[in-house]
């Protein structure tokens, strides 16, 4: 096969692959949630800034591809469910090149990718502004992570594919009756973490139907952090809670 024909086939295959990827994206509108911990315990962990920024940039690049994709930021503090800090909707249109020539399809795809890259950069910058905003209010005295379940339930009602990122130490700390305070009383073992999580999930599922979101826990601790600082039973609790409530995946 002459080299020029071989290269042409490769080009047409690449165009076809891009079109198929575009169609796949169009079938799966996304709803990206960032829960940024603004409680006092997490604010002191400034070394996590680089990790949080990387995750924010990667999440937006991976999840935002078309008009209608959402990026929403909530602050985690003593009233998380009411702490929406940012709500953005992508406006970049997917290319409509049905019936166009290969050259026109490639031009439309290139224009789409350029516009999308610009919009993703703008979204990343706006979310990072919220990441860096300090919280000196008294709301930083407690950490209401259960409040994020209300947010997840409302996001599920959108019909979009929900991906939630928790930029937090995940230390629930509320002093109201029936609430958990992991600063004072963390689970003593993995078995207790599972028991508490399943008990809480049963109660919380009656209030919040979170659907099947993908959840990523982005902890602020260094790899060398001790178990006292990065308590594995606390993260075990959240894995079990989210799994029991129906999350499609929970990863760190």
XYZ file of N, CA and C in Angstrom:
756
model
N 0.856 -1.194 0.000
C 0.000 0.000 0.000
C 0.892 1.245 0.000
N 0.673 2.153 -0.984
C 1.481 3.368 -1.002
C 1.363 4.102 0.325
N 2.484 4.743 0.708
C 2.548 5.415 2.013
C 1.474 6.488 2.138
N 1.208 7.251 1.078
C 0.250 8.358 1.169
C -1.163 7.829 1.435
N -1.517 6.677 0.863
C -2.837 6.090 1.097
C -2.936 5.615 2.545
N -1.842 5.003 3.026
C -1.811 4.535 4.416
C -2.012 5.693 5.386
N -1.334 6.826 5.141
C -1.465 7.993 6.003
C -2.879 8.566 5.937
N -3.464 8.554 4.728
C -4.829 9.061 4.580
C -5.809 8.213 5.382
N -5.626 6.902 5.360
C -6.491 6.021 6.139
C -6.348 6.279 7.637
N -5.114 6.511 8.072
C -4.889 6.837 9.477
C -5.612 8.120 9.855
N -5.544 9.126 8.960
C -6.192 10.417 9.215
C -7.702 10.242 9.331
N -8.289 9.490 8.393
C -9.736 9.290 8.409
C -10.161 8.489 9.635
N -9.344 7.525 10.052
C -9.647 6.751 11.252
C -9.627 7.637 12.486
N -8.623 8.539 12.542
C -8.524 9.461 13.678
C -9.739 10.366 13.747
N -10.171 10.869 12.576
C -11.365 11.712 12.539
C -12.582 10.942 13.032
N -12.682 9.671 12.579
C -13.814 8.848 12.995
C -13.785 8.612 14.499
N -12.583 8.362 15.050
C -12.451 8.131 16.485
C -12.878 9.361 17.265
N -12.454 10.553 16.816
C -12.834 11.797 17.487
C -14.342 11.976 17.465
N -14.952 11.652 16.327
C -16.396 11.811 16.216
C -17.112 10.870 17.176
N -16.614 9.617 17.277
C -17.240 8.661 18.178
C -17.079 9.106 19.628
N -15.889 9.657 19.978
C -15.683 10.148 21.331
C -16.622 11.313 21.618
N -16.815 12.183 20.613
C -17.716 13.316 20.773
C -19.140 12.838 21.036
N -19.576 11.812 20.278
C -20.922 11.276 20.475
C -21.069 10.681 21.875
N -20.002 9.966 22.327
C -20.053 9.352 23.659
C -20.186 10.418 24.730
N -19.422 11.507 24.577
C -19.495 12.601 25.537
C -20.887 13.208 25.541
N -21.468 13.378 24.346
C -22.779 14.011 24.239
C -23.845 13.206 24.962
N -23.641 11.891 25.063
C -24.621 11.044 25.727
C -24.496 11.090 27.247
N -23.449 11.668 27.782
C -23.179 11.642 29.207
C -22.872 13.037 29.748
N -23.870 13.915 29.858
C -23.616 15.225 30.449
C -23.137 15.068 31.883
N -22.231 15.932 32.302
C -21.591 15.763 33.601
C -21.981 16.864 34.582
N -21.873 16.512 35.859
C -22.132 17.441 36.955
C -20.985 17.240 37.943
N -20.034 18.164 37.920
C -18.833 18.040 38.746
C -18.988 18.882 40.007
N -18.897 18.217 41.150
C -19.044 18.877 42.441
C -17.711 18.895 43.175
N -17.331 20.064 43.634
C -16.161 20.176 44.505
C -16.636 20.587 45.896
N -16.320 19.775 46.891
C -16.566 20.140 48.280
C -15.230 20.563 48.880
N -15.076 21.865 49.098
C -13.810 22.404 49.581
C -13.932 22.698 51.072
N -13.152 22.007 51.862
C -13.234 22.116 53.322
C -12.678 23.456 53.787
N -13.549 24.238 54.408
C -13.150 25.541 54.956
C -13.235 25.553 56.481
N -13.232 24.374 57.081
C -13.210 24.322 58.540
C -11.786 24.539 59.023
N -11.646 24.854 60.281
C -10.359 25.270 60.831
C -9.301 24.182 60.715
N -9.691 22.934 60.927
C -8.706 21.854 60.899
C -8.081 21.695 59.519
N -8.864 21.910 58.480
C -8.340 21.749 57.124
C -7.602 22.993 56.645
N -7.999 24.168 57.107
C -7.343 25.402 56.680
C -5.882 25.449 57.087
N -5.531 24.747 58.148
C -4.157 24.782 58.636
C -3.224 23.913 57.818
N -3.769 23.105 56.906
C -2.960 22.168 56.157
C -2.603 22.743 54.788
N -1.801 23.789 54.803
C -1.495 24.513 53.562
C -0.680 23.675 52.583
N -0.005 22.630 53.071
C 0.800 21.797 52.176
C -0.061 21.032 51.173
N -1.366 20.978 51.419
C -2.249 20.266 50.496
C -2.629 21.108 49.289
N -2.263 22.365 49.274
C -2.686 23.286 48.213
C -2.336 22.765 46.827
N -1.125 22.271 46.648
C -0.689 21.796 45.329
C -1.500 20.581 44.885
N -1.795 19.686 45.824
C -2.603 18.506 45.503
C -4.010 18.906 45.112
N -4.607 19.808 45.877
C -5.954 20.263 45.573
C -6.005 20.924 44.192
N -5.024 21.749 43.894
C -5.018 22.424 42.588
C -4.916 21.407 41.459
N -4.040 20.436 41.613
C -3.886 19.431 40.561
C -5.190 18.677 40.327
N -5.858 18.294 41.395
C -7.107 17.546 41.267
C -8.182 18.397 40.591
N -8.275 19.663 40.958
C -9.254 20.562 40.346
C -9.015 20.681 38.843
N -7.772 20.914 38.473
C -7.450 21.059 37.042
C -7.753 19.771 36.280
N -7.348 18.645 36.833
C -7.570 17.370 36.147
C -9.057 17.042 36.047
N -9.807 17.305 37.111
C -11.233 16.975 37.107
C -11.979 17.765 36.046
N -11.696 19.043 35.941
C -12.383 19.874 34.950
C -11.984 19.458 33.536
N -10.707 19.157 33.336
C -10.262 18.722 32.010
C -10.906 17.392 31.610
N -11.110 16.510 32.576
C -11.680 15.195 32.280
C -13.204 15.217 32.144
N -13.871 16.116 32.875
C -15.331 16.053 32.968
C -16.079 17.060 32.108
N -15.464 18.173 31.781
C -16.169 19.231 31.034
C -15.832 19.115 29.561
N -16.847 18.823 28.750
C -16.612 18.604 27.317
C -17.658 19.237 26.418
N -18.749 19.744 26.986
C -19.832 20.189 26.115
C -20.733 21.174 26.836
N -21.530 21.862 26.039
C -22.518 22.786 26.580
C -23.449 22.049 27.540
N -23.647 22.652 28.719
C -24.532 22.056 29.712
C -23.817 21.324 30.822
N -22.560 20.955 30.627
C -21.793 20.353 31.721
C -21.653 21.371 32.843
N -21.868 20.926 34.077
C -21.851 21.843 35.221
C -20.630 21.618 36.100
N -20.184 22.734 36.705
C -19.126 22.709 37.721
C -19.642 23.528 38.899
N -19.758 22.876 40.055
C -20.349 23.521 41.227
C -19.411 23.353 42.423
N -19.264 24.413 43.201
C -18.403 24.394 44.385
C -19.243 24.661 45.623
N -19.060 23.816 46.621
C -19.638 24.042 47.946
C -18.516 24.088 48.970
N -18.664 24.980 49.936
C -17.729 25.005 51.053
C -18.205 24.032 52.126
N -17.266 23.350 52.723
C -17.552 22.478 53.857
C -17.210 23.231 55.132
N -18.238 23.494 55.933
C -18.047 24.071 57.266
C -19.260 23.682 58.094
N -19.762 24.550 58.957
C -20.838 24.106 59.848
C -22.224 24.126 59.204
N -22.318 24.536 57.926
C -23.609 24.573 57.240
C -23.403 24.291 55.752
N -22.845 23.135 55.472
C -22.390 22.802 54.117
C -23.504 22.853 53.076
N -24.684 22.358 53.403
C -25.774 22.289 52.425
C -26.189 23.653 51.910
N -25.907 24.714 52.670
C -26.276 26.075 52.275
C -25.067 26.881 51.799
N -23.955 26.224 51.582
C -22.702 26.949 51.339
C -22.236 26.864 49.884
N -23.164 27.016 48.943
C -22.747 27.013 47.532
C -21.936 28.274 47.249
N -20.737 28.067 46.743
C -19.832 29.183 46.486
C -19.724 29.522 45.008
N -20.078 28.573 44.135
C -19.897 28.795 42.704
C -20.728 27.785 41.937
N -21.359 28.245 40.856
C -22.104 27.354 39.971
C -21.898 27.825 38.539
N -21.252 26.997 37.738
C -20.895 27.368 36.369
C -21.418 26.307 35.399
N -21.781 26.750 34.207
C -22.266 25.837 33.174
C -21.476 26.063 31.897
N -20.922 24.985 31.358
C -20.124 25.085 30.134
C -20.989 25.517 28.955
N -20.387 26.272 28.046
C -21.121 26.794 26.888
C -20.527 26.359 25.553
N -19.458 25.590 25.577
C -18.822 25.162 24.331
C -19.667 24.100 23.633
N -20.081 24.406 22.406
C -20.935 23.496 21.646
C -20.117 22.373 21.028
N -20.658 21.176 21.076
C -20.042 20.079 20.341
C -20.159 20.349 18.842
N -19.159 19.948 18.064
C -19.217 20.202 16.626
C -20.286 19.353 15.947
N -21.043 19.975 15.071
C -22.047 19.271 14.277
C -21.542 19.216 12.844
N -20.935 18.099 12.505
C -20.297 17.992 11.191
C -20.917 16.888 10.349
N -22.168 16.578 10.633
C -22.862 15.537 9.869
C -22.927 15.937 8.396
N -22.435 15.059 7.551
C -22.460 15.304 6.113
C -21.340 16.192 5.610
N -20.480 16.678 6.507
C -19.383 17.545 6.084
C -18.233 16.715 5.514
N -17.397 17.372 4.780
C -16.223 16.704 4.223
C -15.218 16.430 5.338
N -14.275 15.498 5.139
C -13.258 15.238 6.167
C -12.506 16.497 6.577
N -12.206 17.369 5.623
C -11.485 18.604 5.939
C -12.324 19.508 6.837
N -13.596 19.652 6.499
C -14.473 20.505 7.307
C -14.703 19.908 8.693
N -14.796 18.572 8.750
C -14.960 17.937 10.059
C -13.737 18.183 10.938
N -12.569 18.068 10.332
C -11.342 18.286 11.094
C -11.242 19.727 11.566
N -11.644 20.661 10.707
C -11.607 22.083 11.089
C -12.580 22.355 12.230
N -13.776 21.751 12.137
C -14.771 21.944 13.198
C -14.292 21.342 14.512
N -13.645 20.183 14.428
C -13.131 19.537 15.631
C -12.015 20.371 16.261
N -11.150 20.910 15.432
C -10.048 21.740 15.935
C -10.571 23.000 16.613
N -11.579 23.618 16.007
C -12.179 24.824 16.601
C -12.841 24.492 17.936
N -13.540 23.358 17.979
C -14.184 22.920 19.216
C -13.151 22.697 20.321
N -12.069 22.013 19.990
C -11.050 21.711 20.992
C -10.388 22.981 21.504
N -10.180 23.962 20.626
C -9.583 25.229 21.042
C -10.510 25.972 21.996
N -11.790 26.071 21.624
C -12.755 26.755 22.486
C -12.912 26.037 23.825
N -12.925 24.707 23.771
C -13.085 23.935 25.003
C -11.902 24.144 25.944
N -10.711 24.137 25.395
C -9.523 24.348 26.219
C -9.569 25.707 26.902
N -9.985 26.717 26.173
C -10.096 28.058 26.759
C -11.135 28.069 27.883
N -12.278 27.424 27.642
C -13.322 27.427 28.667
C -12.887 26.625 29.893
N -12.245 25.491 29.680
C -11.762 24.701 30.812
C -10.778 25.512 31.655
N -9.911 26.258 30.995
C -8.944 27.097 31.714
C -9.655 28.150 32.553
N -10.697 28.758 32.001
C -11.480 29.759 32.742
C -12.168 29.136 33.944
N -12.760 27.969 33.762
C -13.432 27.277 34.864
C -12.437 26.902 35.956
N -11.283 26.412 35.560
C -10.248 26.043 36.536
C -9.833 27.258 37.360
N -9.640 28.373 36.691
C -9.220 29.594 37.396
C -10.277 30.041 38.395
N -11.547 29.952 38.017
C -12.609 30.396 38.917
C -12.742 29.483 40.139
N -12.599 28.189 39.936
C -12.668 27.264 41.069
C -11.462 27.462 41.992
N -10.287 27.674 41.422
C -9.095 27.887 42.236
C -9.199 29.160 43.069
N -9.910 30.153 42.560
C -10.152 31.361 43.351
C -10.927 31.025 44.611
N -11.899 30.135 44.497
C -12.677 29.703 45.666
C -11.844 28.838 46.606
N -10.941 28.064 46.044
C -10.053 27.261 46.880
C -9.220 28.146 47.802
N -8.769 29.276 47.272
C -7.859 30.144 48.018
C -8.561 31.153 48.924
N -9.875 31.189 48.855
C -10.602 32.153 49.683
C -10.604 31.702 51.144
N -10.099 32.520 52.067
C -10.054 32.109 53.469
C -11.426 32.169 54.120
N -11.581 31.427 55.193
C -12.805 31.476 55.987
C -12.434 31.826 57.422
N -12.636 33.074 57.775
C -12.334 33.535 59.129
C -13.602 33.649 59.972
N -14.728 33.250 59.401
C -15.994 33.307 60.125
C -16.076 32.165 61.138
N -16.983 32.268 62.088
C -17.151 31.222 63.095
C -17.662 29.912 62.500
N -18.099 29.950 61.243
C -18.529 28.705 60.593
C -17.387 27.709 60.468
N -16.151 28.170 60.635
C -15.006 27.266 60.506
C -14.787 26.386 61.735
N -15.622 26.550 62.750
C -15.439 25.801 63.995
C -15.957 24.371 63.910
N -16.778 24.069 62.913
C -17.348 22.727 62.789
C -17.281 22.264 61.332
N -17.413 20.949 61.151
C -17.329 20.339 59.818
C -18.549 19.465 59.579
N -19.432 19.945 58.722
C -20.695 19.262 58.443
C -20.608 18.537 57.102
N -19.981 17.364 57.103
C -19.873 16.592 55.871
C -21.175 15.868 55.531
N -21.984 15.557 56.526
C -23.300 14.990 56.226
C -24.112 15.950 55.355
N -23.896 17.248 55.516
C -24.619 18.228 54.713
C -24.369 18.078 53.226
N -23.231 17.475 52.865
C -22.934 17.273 51.441
C -23.882 16.260 50.813
N -24.503 15.409 51.617
C -25.438 14.420 51.087
C -26.672 15.083 50.501
N -27.102 16.165 51.123
C -28.208 16.961 50.583
C -27.839 17.500 49.209
N -26.612 17.970 49.079
C -26.127 18.514 47.802
C -26.068 17.409 46.745
N -25.548 16.254 47.120
C -25.475 15.132 46.181
C -26.861 14.710 45.711
N -27.825 14.707 46.618
C -29.189 14.317 46.252
C -29.784 15.289 45.247
N -29.552 16.580 45.460
C -30.076 17.583 44.523
C -29.359 17.515 43.181
N -28.070 17.224 43.202
C -27.331 17.078 41.949
C -27.841 15.883 41.159
N -28.191 14.809 41.839
C -28.695 13.613 41.168
C -29.994 13.896 40.423
N -30.781 14.827 40.938
C -32.048 15.178 40.295
C -31.846 15.827 38.929
N -30.633 16.296 38.646
C -30.356 16.930 37.357
C -30.350 15.930 36.214
N -30.187 14.644 36.528
C -30.100 13.630 35.491
C -28.728 13.523 34.873
N -27.794 14.353 35.319
C -26.431 14.319 34.792
C -25.585 13.305 35.561
N -24.440 12.996 35.004
C -23.508 12.084 35.652
C -22.739 12.858 36.726
N -22.960 12.519 37.986
C -22.389 13.286 39.094
C -21.044 12.708 39.510
N -20.058 13.587 39.563
C -18.728 13.230 40.076
C -18.387 14.232 41.170
N -18.167 13.723 42.375
C -17.932 14.596 43.529
C -16.508 14.425 44.038
N -15.884 15.558 44.323
C -14.515 15.588 44.825
C -14.524 16.261 46.195
N -14.095 15.531 47.205
C -14.026 16.064 48.563
C -12.587 16.470 48.855
N -12.342 17.775 48.893
C -11.024 18.299 49.224
C -11.045 18.599 50.722
N -10.802 17.565 51.514
C -11.100 17.646 52.941
C -10.334 16.577 53.709
N -10.159 16.820 55.016
C -9.599 15.771 55.879
C -10.662 14.754 56.273
N -11.930 15.026 55.933
C -13.068 14.121 56.150
C -13.345 13.865 57.631
N -12.957 14.815 58.478
C -13.214 14.679 59.913
C -14.524 15.391 60.243
N -15.618 14.646 60.191
C -16.927 15.174 60.600
C -16.827 15.672 62.033
N -17.330 16.876 62.269
C -17.206 17.441 63.621
C -18.400 18.340 63.908
N -19.461 17.719 64.405
C -20.679 18.439 64.769
C -21.079 18.033 66.189
N -21.558 19.003 66.952
C -21.881 18.699 68.349
C -23.375 18.646 68.639
N -24.190 18.578 67.596
C -25.641 18.469 67.789
C -26.013 17.034 68.146
N -27.151 16.834 68.792
C -27.601 15.475 69.131
C -27.706 14.596 67.880
N -27.218 13.366 67.992
C -27.297 12.428 66.884
C -26.239 12.611 65.818
N -25.312 13.541 66.032
C -24.269 13.789 65.048
C -22.945 13.172 65.495
N -22.005 13.069 64.577
C -20.681 12.524 64.853
C -19.679 13.658 65.043
N -18.745 13.454 65.954
C -17.619 14.369 66.135
C -16.352 13.516 66.172
N -15.731 13.382 64.999
C -14.555 12.516 64.897
C -13.307 13.129 65.514
N -13.349 14.435 65.805
C -12.241 15.011 66.556
C -12.217 14.444 67.972
N -13.398 14.329 68.545
C -13.497 13.838 69.923
C -13.587 12.309 69.990
N -14.376 11.739 69.087
C -14.615 10.289 69.147
C -14.580 9.687 67.753
N -13.403 9.362 67.254
C -13.335 8.666 65.959
C -13.649 7.191 66.148
N -13.947 6.484 65.075
C -14.157 5.035 65.210
C -12.891 4.379 65.776
N -13.088 3.438 66.661
C -11.950 2.800 67.319
C -11.315 1.707 66.463
N -12.029 1.229 65.455
C -11.534 0.150 64.601
C -12.287 0.187 63.280
N -11.808 -0.584 62.322
C -12.517 -0.678 61.043
C -13.904 -1.280 61.233
N -14.013 -2.226 62.149
C -15.304 -2.853 62.403
C -16.301 -1.831 62.956
N -15.836 -0.978 63.860
C -16.719 0.051 64.400
C -17.047 1.096 63.334
N -16.067 1.429 62.498
C -16.320 2.375 61.408
C -17.421 1.859 60.495
N -17.366 0.567 60.146
C -18.393 -0.035 59.296
C -19.755 -0.024 59.989
N -19.753 -0.358 61.275
C -21.003 -0.400 62.028
C -21.653 0.986 62.090
N -20.866 1.996 62.434
C -21.396 3.359 62.502
C -21.888 3.823 61.136
N -21.087 3.541 60.097
C -21.441 3.997 58.751
C -22.750 3.372 58.275
N -22.940 2.084 58.522
C -24.156 1.416 58.079
C -25.369 1.906 58.860
N -25.168 2.158 60.166
C -26.255 2.712 60.980
C -26.647 4.094 60.481
N -25.629 4.939 60.223
C -25.901 6.297 59.750
C -26.491 6.290 58.344
N -25.994 5.407 57.491
C -26.498 5.336 56.113
C -27.978 4.987 56.084
N -28.403 4.097 56.971
C -29.817 3.723 57.028
C -30.677 4.930 57.365
N -30.222 5.718 58.331
C -30.963 6.918 58.727
C -30.910 7.990 57.643
N -29.733 8.220 57.087
C -29.557 9.300 56.114
C -30.221 8.981 54.775
N -30.278 7.707 54.408
C -30.916 7.326 53.144
C -32.402 7.632 53.136
N -32.990 7.717 54.320
C -34.401 8.091 54.407
C -34.598 9.566 54.094
N -33.526 10.354 54.222
C -33.584 11.790 53.938
C -33.049 12.142 52.561
N -31.986 11.448 52.160
C -31.282 11.829 50.939
C -31.076 10.626 50.026
N -31.535 10.762 48.795
C -31.288 9.741 47.777
C -30.199 10.296 46.861
N -28.985 9.815 47.039
C -27.835 10.434 46.345
C -27.602 9.842 44.963
N -28.354 8.818 44.581
C -28.146 8.216 43.272
C -26.885 7.372 43.276
N -26.128 7.435 42.183
C -24.904 6.621 42.076
C -23.736 7.486 41.617
N -23.352 8.483 42.419
C -22.245 9.346 42.028
C -20.904 8.622 42.126
N -19.936 9.140 41.411
C -18.541 8.736 41.603
C -17.924 9.714 42.588
N -17.300 9.196 43.630
C -16.795 10.048 44.704
C -15.291 9.837 44.864
N -14.581 10.955 44.946
C -13.133 10.890 45.206
C -12.821 11.676 46.469
N -12.154 11.038 47.401
C -11.723 11.689 48.634
C -10.284 12.158 48.448
N -10.080 13.466 48.469
C -8.745 14.037 48.270
C -8.257 14.531 49.627
N -7.562 13.655 50.317
C -7.116 13.965 51.673
C -5.880 14.862 51.641
N -5.728 15.729 52.644
C -4.628 16.699 52.613
C -3.333 16.204 53.249
N -3.268 14.941 53.606
C -2.146 14.460 54.390
C -0.985 14.000 53.515
N 0.215 14.162 54.044
C 1.409 13.656 53.376
C 1.447 12.138 53.488
N 2.204 11.508 52.588
C 2.306 10.045 52.611
C 2.925 9.540 53.906
N 3.695 10.398 54.568
C 4.365 10.008 55.809
C 3.539 10.324 57.052
N 2.306 10.796 56.871
C 1.480 11.172 58.019
C 1.183 9.949 58.891
N 1.159 10.168 60.190
C 0.887 9.089 61.130
C -0.602 8.754 61.135
N -0.935 7.589 61.700
C -2.342 7.186 61.805
C -3.110 8.130 62.722
N -2.400 8.761 63.650
C -3.070 9.716 64.538
C -3.534 10.934 63.746
N -2.734 11.354 62.768
C -3.092 12.515 61.948
C -4.073 12.117 60.849
N -3.756 11.062 60.132
C -4.589 10.569 59.033
C -5.194 9.237 59.469
N -6.264 9.329 60.233
C -6.854 8.150 60.866
C -7.551 7.271 59.824
N -7.058 6.059 59.590
C -7.659 5.221 58.541
C -9.091 4.788 58.851
N -9.462 4.762 60.131
C -10.841 4.356 60.446
C -11.841 5.432 60.040
N -11.409 6.690 59.995
C -12.301 7.767 59.562
C -12.602 7.629 58.071
N -11.571 7.417 57.265
C -11.813 7.248 55.827
C -12.564 5.939 55.554
N -12.336 4.921 56.374
C -13.093 3.668 56.238
C -14.582 3.945 56.445
N -14.898 4.774 57.423
C -16.288 5.149 57.677
C -16.928 5.732 56.417
N -16.237 6.666 55.759
C -16.823 7.332 54.587
C -16.946 6.386 53.400
N -15.965 5.521 53.210
C -16.078 4.528 52.141
C -17.339 3.687 52.342
N -17.532 3.217 53.553
C -18.683 2.359 53.829
C -19.989 3.137 53.737
N -20.007 4.360 54.255
C -21.226 5.167 54.196
C -21.655 5.419 52.758
N -20.722 5.904 51.932
C -21.064 6.215 50.541
C -21.437 4.945 49.771
N -20.684 3.874 49.988
C -21.010 2.614 49.314
C -22.419 2.153 49.676
N -22.747 2.206 50.965
C -24.054 1.745 51.428
C -25.182 2.597 50.886
N -24.901 3.892 50.674
C -25.934 4.808 50.176
C -26.071 4.761 48.652
N -25.197 3.999 47.973
C -25.400 3.774 46.544
C -24.364 4.351 45.602
N -23.262 4.903 46.131
C -22.248 5.469 45.249
C -21.708 4.414 44.296
N -21.472 4.812 43.055
C -20.947 3.888 42.051
C -19.500 3.518 42.352
N -18.755 4.477 42.900
C -17.332 4.260 43.183
C -16.876 5.269 44.225
N -16.035 4.820 45.147
C -15.421 5.707 46.129
C -13.930 5.423 46.122
N -13.140 6.437 45.757
C -11.693 6.248 45.663
C -10.984 7.381 46.401
N -9.720 7.139 46.708
C -8.869 8.168 47.303
C -7.778 8.535 46.318
